[in-house]
Short mmCIF file of C-alpha atoms in Angstrom, two decimals:
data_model
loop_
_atom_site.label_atom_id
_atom_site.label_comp_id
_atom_site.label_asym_id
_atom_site.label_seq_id
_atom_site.Cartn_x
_atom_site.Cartn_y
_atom_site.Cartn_z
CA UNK T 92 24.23 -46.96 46.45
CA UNK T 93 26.56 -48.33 48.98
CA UNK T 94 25.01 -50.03 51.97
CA UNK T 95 25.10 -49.65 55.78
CA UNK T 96 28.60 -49.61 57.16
CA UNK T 97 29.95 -50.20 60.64
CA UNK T 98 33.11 -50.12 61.72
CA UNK T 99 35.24 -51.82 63.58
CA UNK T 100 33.82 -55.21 62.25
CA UNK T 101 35.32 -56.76 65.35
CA UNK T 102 36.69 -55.62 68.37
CA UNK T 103 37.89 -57.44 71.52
CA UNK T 104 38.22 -55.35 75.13
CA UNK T 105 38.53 -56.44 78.57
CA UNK T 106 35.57 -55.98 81.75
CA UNK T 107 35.46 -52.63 83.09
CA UNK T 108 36.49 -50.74 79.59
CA UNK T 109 33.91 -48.60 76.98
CA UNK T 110 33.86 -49.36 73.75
CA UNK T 111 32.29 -46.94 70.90
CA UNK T 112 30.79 -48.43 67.77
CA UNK T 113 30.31 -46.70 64.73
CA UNK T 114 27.35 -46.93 61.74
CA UNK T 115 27.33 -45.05 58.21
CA UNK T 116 23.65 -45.44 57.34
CA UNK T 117 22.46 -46.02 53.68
CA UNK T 118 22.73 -41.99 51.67
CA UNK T 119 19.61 -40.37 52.35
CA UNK T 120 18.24 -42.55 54.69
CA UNK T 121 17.88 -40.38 58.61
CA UNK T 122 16.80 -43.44 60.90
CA UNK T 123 19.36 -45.38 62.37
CA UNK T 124 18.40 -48.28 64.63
CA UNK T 125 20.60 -50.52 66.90
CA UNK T 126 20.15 -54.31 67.51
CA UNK T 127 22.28 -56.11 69.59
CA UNK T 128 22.49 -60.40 68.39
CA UNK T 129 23.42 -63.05 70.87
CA UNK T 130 22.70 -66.82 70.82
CA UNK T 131 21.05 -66.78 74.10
CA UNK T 132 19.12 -63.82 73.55
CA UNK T 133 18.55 -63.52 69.81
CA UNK T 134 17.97 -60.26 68.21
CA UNK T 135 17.11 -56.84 70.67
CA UNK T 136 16.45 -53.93 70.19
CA UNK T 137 18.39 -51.29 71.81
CA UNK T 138 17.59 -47.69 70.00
CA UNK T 139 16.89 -46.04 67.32
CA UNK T 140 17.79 -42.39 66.25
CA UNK T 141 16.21 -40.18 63.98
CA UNK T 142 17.68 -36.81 62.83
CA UNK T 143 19.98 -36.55 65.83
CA UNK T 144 17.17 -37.64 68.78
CA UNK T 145 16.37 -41.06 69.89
CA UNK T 146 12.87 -41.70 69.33
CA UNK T 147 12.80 -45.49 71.02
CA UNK T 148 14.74 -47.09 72.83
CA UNK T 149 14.52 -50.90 74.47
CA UNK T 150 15.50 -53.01 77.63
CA UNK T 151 18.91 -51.96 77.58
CA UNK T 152 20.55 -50.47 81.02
CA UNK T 153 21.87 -47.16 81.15
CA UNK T 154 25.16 -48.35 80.17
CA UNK T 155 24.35 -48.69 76.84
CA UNK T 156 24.01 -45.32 75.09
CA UNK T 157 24.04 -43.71 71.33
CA UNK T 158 24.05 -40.36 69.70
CA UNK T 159 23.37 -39.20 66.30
CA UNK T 160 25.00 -36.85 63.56
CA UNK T 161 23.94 -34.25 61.79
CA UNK T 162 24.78 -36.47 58.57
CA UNK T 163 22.83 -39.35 59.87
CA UNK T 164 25.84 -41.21 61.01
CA UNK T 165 25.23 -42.77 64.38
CA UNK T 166 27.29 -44.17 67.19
CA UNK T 167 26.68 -46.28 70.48
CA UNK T 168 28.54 -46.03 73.18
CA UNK T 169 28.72 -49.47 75.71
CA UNK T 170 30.64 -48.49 79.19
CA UNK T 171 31.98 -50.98 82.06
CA UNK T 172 31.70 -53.69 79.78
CA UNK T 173 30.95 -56.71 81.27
CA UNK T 174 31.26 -60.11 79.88
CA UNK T 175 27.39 -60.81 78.47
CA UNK T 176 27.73 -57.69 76.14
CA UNK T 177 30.31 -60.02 73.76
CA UNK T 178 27.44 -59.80 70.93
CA UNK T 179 27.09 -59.25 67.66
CA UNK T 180 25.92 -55.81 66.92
CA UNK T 181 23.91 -54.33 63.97
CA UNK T 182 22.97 -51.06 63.00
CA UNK T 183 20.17 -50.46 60.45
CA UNK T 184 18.87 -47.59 58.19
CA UNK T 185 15.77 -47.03 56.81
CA UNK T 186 13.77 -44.20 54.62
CA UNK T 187 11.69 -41.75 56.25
CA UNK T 188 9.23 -41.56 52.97
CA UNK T 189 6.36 -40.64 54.80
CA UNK T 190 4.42 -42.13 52.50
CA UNK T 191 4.63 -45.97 53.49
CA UNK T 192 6.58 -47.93 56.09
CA UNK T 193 9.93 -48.49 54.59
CA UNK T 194 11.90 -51.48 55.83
CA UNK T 195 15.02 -51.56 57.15
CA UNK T 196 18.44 -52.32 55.64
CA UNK T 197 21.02 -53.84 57.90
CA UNK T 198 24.87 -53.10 58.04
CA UNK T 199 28.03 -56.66 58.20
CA UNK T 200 27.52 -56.29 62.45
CA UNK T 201 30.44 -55.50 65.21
CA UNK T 202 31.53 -58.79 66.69
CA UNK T 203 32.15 -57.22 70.23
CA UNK T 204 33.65 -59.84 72.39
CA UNK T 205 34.58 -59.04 75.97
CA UNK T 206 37.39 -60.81 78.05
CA UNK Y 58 2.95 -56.42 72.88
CA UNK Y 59 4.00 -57.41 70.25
CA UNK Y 60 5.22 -60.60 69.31
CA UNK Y 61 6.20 -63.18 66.63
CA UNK Y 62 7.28 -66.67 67.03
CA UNK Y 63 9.26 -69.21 64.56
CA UNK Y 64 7.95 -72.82 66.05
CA UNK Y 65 10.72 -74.58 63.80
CA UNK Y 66 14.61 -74.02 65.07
CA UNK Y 67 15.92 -75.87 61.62
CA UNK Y 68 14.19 -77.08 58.08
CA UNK Y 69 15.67 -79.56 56.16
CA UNK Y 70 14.65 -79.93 52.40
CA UNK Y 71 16.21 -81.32 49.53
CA UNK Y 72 16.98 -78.95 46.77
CA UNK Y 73 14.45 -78.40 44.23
CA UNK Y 74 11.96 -79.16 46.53
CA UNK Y 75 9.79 -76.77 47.85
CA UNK Y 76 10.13 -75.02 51.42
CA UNK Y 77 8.16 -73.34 53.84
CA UNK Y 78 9.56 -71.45 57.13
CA UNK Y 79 7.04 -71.03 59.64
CA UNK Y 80 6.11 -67.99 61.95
CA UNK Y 81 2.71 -66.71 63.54
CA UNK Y 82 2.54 -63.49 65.06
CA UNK Y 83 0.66 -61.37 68.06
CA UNK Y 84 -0.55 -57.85 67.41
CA UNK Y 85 -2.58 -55.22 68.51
CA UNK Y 86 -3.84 -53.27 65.40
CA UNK Y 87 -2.78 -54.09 61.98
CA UNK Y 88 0.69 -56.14 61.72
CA UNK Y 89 3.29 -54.83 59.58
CA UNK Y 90 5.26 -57.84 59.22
CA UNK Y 91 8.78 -59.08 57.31
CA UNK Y 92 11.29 -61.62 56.97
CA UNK Y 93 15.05 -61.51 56.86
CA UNK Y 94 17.95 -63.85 55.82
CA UNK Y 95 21.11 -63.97 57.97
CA UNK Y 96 24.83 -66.03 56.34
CA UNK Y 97 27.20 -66.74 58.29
CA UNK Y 98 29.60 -63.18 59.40
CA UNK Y 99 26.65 -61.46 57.59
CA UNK Y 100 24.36 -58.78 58.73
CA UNK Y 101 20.57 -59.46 57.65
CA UNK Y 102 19.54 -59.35 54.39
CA UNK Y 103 15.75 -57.60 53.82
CA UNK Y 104 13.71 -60.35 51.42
CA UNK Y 105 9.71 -59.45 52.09
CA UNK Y 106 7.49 -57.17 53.87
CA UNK Y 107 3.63 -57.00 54.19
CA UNK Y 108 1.73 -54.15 55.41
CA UNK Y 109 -1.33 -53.81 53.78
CA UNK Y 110 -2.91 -55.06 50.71
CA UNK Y 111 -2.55 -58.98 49.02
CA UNK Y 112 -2.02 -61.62 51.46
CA UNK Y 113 0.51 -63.36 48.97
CA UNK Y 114 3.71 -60.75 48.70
CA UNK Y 115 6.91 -61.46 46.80
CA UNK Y 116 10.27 -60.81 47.81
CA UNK Y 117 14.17 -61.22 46.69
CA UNK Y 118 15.83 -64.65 45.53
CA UNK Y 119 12.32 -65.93 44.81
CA UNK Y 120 10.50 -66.06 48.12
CA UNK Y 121 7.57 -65.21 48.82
CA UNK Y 122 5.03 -64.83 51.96
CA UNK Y 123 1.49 -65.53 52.67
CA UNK Y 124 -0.37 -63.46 55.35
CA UNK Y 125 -3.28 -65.07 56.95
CA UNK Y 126 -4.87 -62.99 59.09
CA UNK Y 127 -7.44 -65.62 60.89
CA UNK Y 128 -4.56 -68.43 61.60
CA UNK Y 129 -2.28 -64.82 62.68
CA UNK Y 130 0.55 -66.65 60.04
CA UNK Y 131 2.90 -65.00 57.97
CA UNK Y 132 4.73 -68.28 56.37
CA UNK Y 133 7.93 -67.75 53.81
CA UNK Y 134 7.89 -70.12 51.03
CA UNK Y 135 9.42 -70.87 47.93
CA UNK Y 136 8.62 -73.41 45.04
CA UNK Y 137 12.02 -75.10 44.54
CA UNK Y 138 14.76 -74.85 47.04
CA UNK Y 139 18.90 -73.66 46.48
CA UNK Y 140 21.74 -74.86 48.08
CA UNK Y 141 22.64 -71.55 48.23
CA UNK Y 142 19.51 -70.72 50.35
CA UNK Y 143 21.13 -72.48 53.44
CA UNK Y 144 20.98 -69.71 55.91
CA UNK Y 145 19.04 -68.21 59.38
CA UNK Y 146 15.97 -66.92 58.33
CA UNK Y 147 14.25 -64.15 61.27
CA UNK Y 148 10.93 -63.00 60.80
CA UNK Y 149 9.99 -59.73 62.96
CA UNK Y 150 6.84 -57.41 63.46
CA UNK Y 151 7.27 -53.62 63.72
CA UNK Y 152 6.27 -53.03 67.17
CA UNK Y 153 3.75 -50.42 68.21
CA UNK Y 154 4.19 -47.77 68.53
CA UNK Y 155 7.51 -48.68 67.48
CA UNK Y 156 8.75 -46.60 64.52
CA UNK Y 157 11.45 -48.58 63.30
CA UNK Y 158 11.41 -50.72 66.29
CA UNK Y 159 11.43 -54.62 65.13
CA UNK Y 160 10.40 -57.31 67.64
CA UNK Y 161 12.17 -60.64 65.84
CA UNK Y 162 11.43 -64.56 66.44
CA UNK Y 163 14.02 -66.66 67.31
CA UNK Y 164 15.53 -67.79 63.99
CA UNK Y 165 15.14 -70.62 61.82
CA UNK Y 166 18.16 -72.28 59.99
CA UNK Y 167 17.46 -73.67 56.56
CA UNK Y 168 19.50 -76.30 55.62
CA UNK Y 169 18.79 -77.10 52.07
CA UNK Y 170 20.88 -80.63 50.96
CA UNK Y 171 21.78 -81.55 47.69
#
């Protein structure tokens, strides 16, 4: 089974642009969660989707937004960048089993880096 | 809330010995609990979960964890150490209500030397 995709696996953009970031979640798998990684900050949690409605989301302002597909696929949306969003971030699937908590699988990361 | 913490930012160990990474956690209800492995460029890598049942649970690459409920530890171990096992290791709780939310410690490099 192929993993967790994102794509681009880096991007660079200037202050004051958007920037959309895209995740292919694991086949079968309908949660798709967003972290955002930065040295300062370590791993947060930003939101997580589950078919097509987010069901959490973190500490993240308004700026930051996602969506979800009907195929599972998932994409966040970061507008007026500013300068601290330059982060690494990963998307991650997991199985809805219902049975037991399944963990989560974790896609290569967008390096977004903001000028 | 929920919260973990990793008291150690970097373990050193010699390979073939063996290695412990630290982290102790804060919960409300039962603590579903796991530890990933992060190379460098690299997205995080699942090794071990616990959520119910024995307190010793085995993972990928040969780690393995041991819940302790009364010291609120969930330590990753393993008996003899790789070069190749030179990496950030994160441990995170599943926060609650959460879903799929995971609240992660701060990291811990390993730097196993030859």
């Amino acid at each position: 089974k192929a993993g967790v995709t994102q794509t681009p696996r880096y991007l660079i953009k200037t202050r004051g642009q958007q920037v959309t970031l895209s995740c292919s979640p694991i086949s079968g798998h309908r949660s798709v969660s967003w972290y955002q990684q930065t040295p300062g900050q370590g791993l947060q949690f930003l939101f997580e989707y589950f078919s097509e409605t987010q069901r959490n989301k973190g500490n993240f302002p308004g700026r930051f937004s996602g969506r979800q597909f009907s195929n599972s696929r998932s994409e966040m949306n970061v507008s007026t960048l500013e300068l601290g969003d330059s982060a690494l971030y990963l998307c991650a699937s997991s199985l809805e089993s219902g049975s037991s908590y399944n963990e989560q699988f974790f896609g290569p990361g967008t390096r977004l880096t903001v000028l | 809330a929920q919260s973990v913490a990793q008291p150690e930012d970097q373990v050193n160990v010699a390979e073939g010995n063996p290695l412990t990474v630290k982290c102790t956690y804060s919960v409300s209800g039962n603590p579903y609990l796991f530890w990933y492995v992060q190379y460098p460029n690299r997205g995080l890598q699942f090794l071990l979960k616990y959520i119910t049942g024995d307190n010793l649970v085995k993972g990928s690459y040969g780690f393995e964890a041991e819940f302790n409920k009364s010291q609120t530890s969930f330590h990753l171990k393993k008996p003899s150490a790789l070069v190749s096992d030179s990496a950030l290791y994160f441990c995170a709780v599943r926060d609650y209500p959460g879903y799929n939310k995971l609240i992660f410690g701060a990291g811990t490099r390993l730097a196993v030397h030859p």
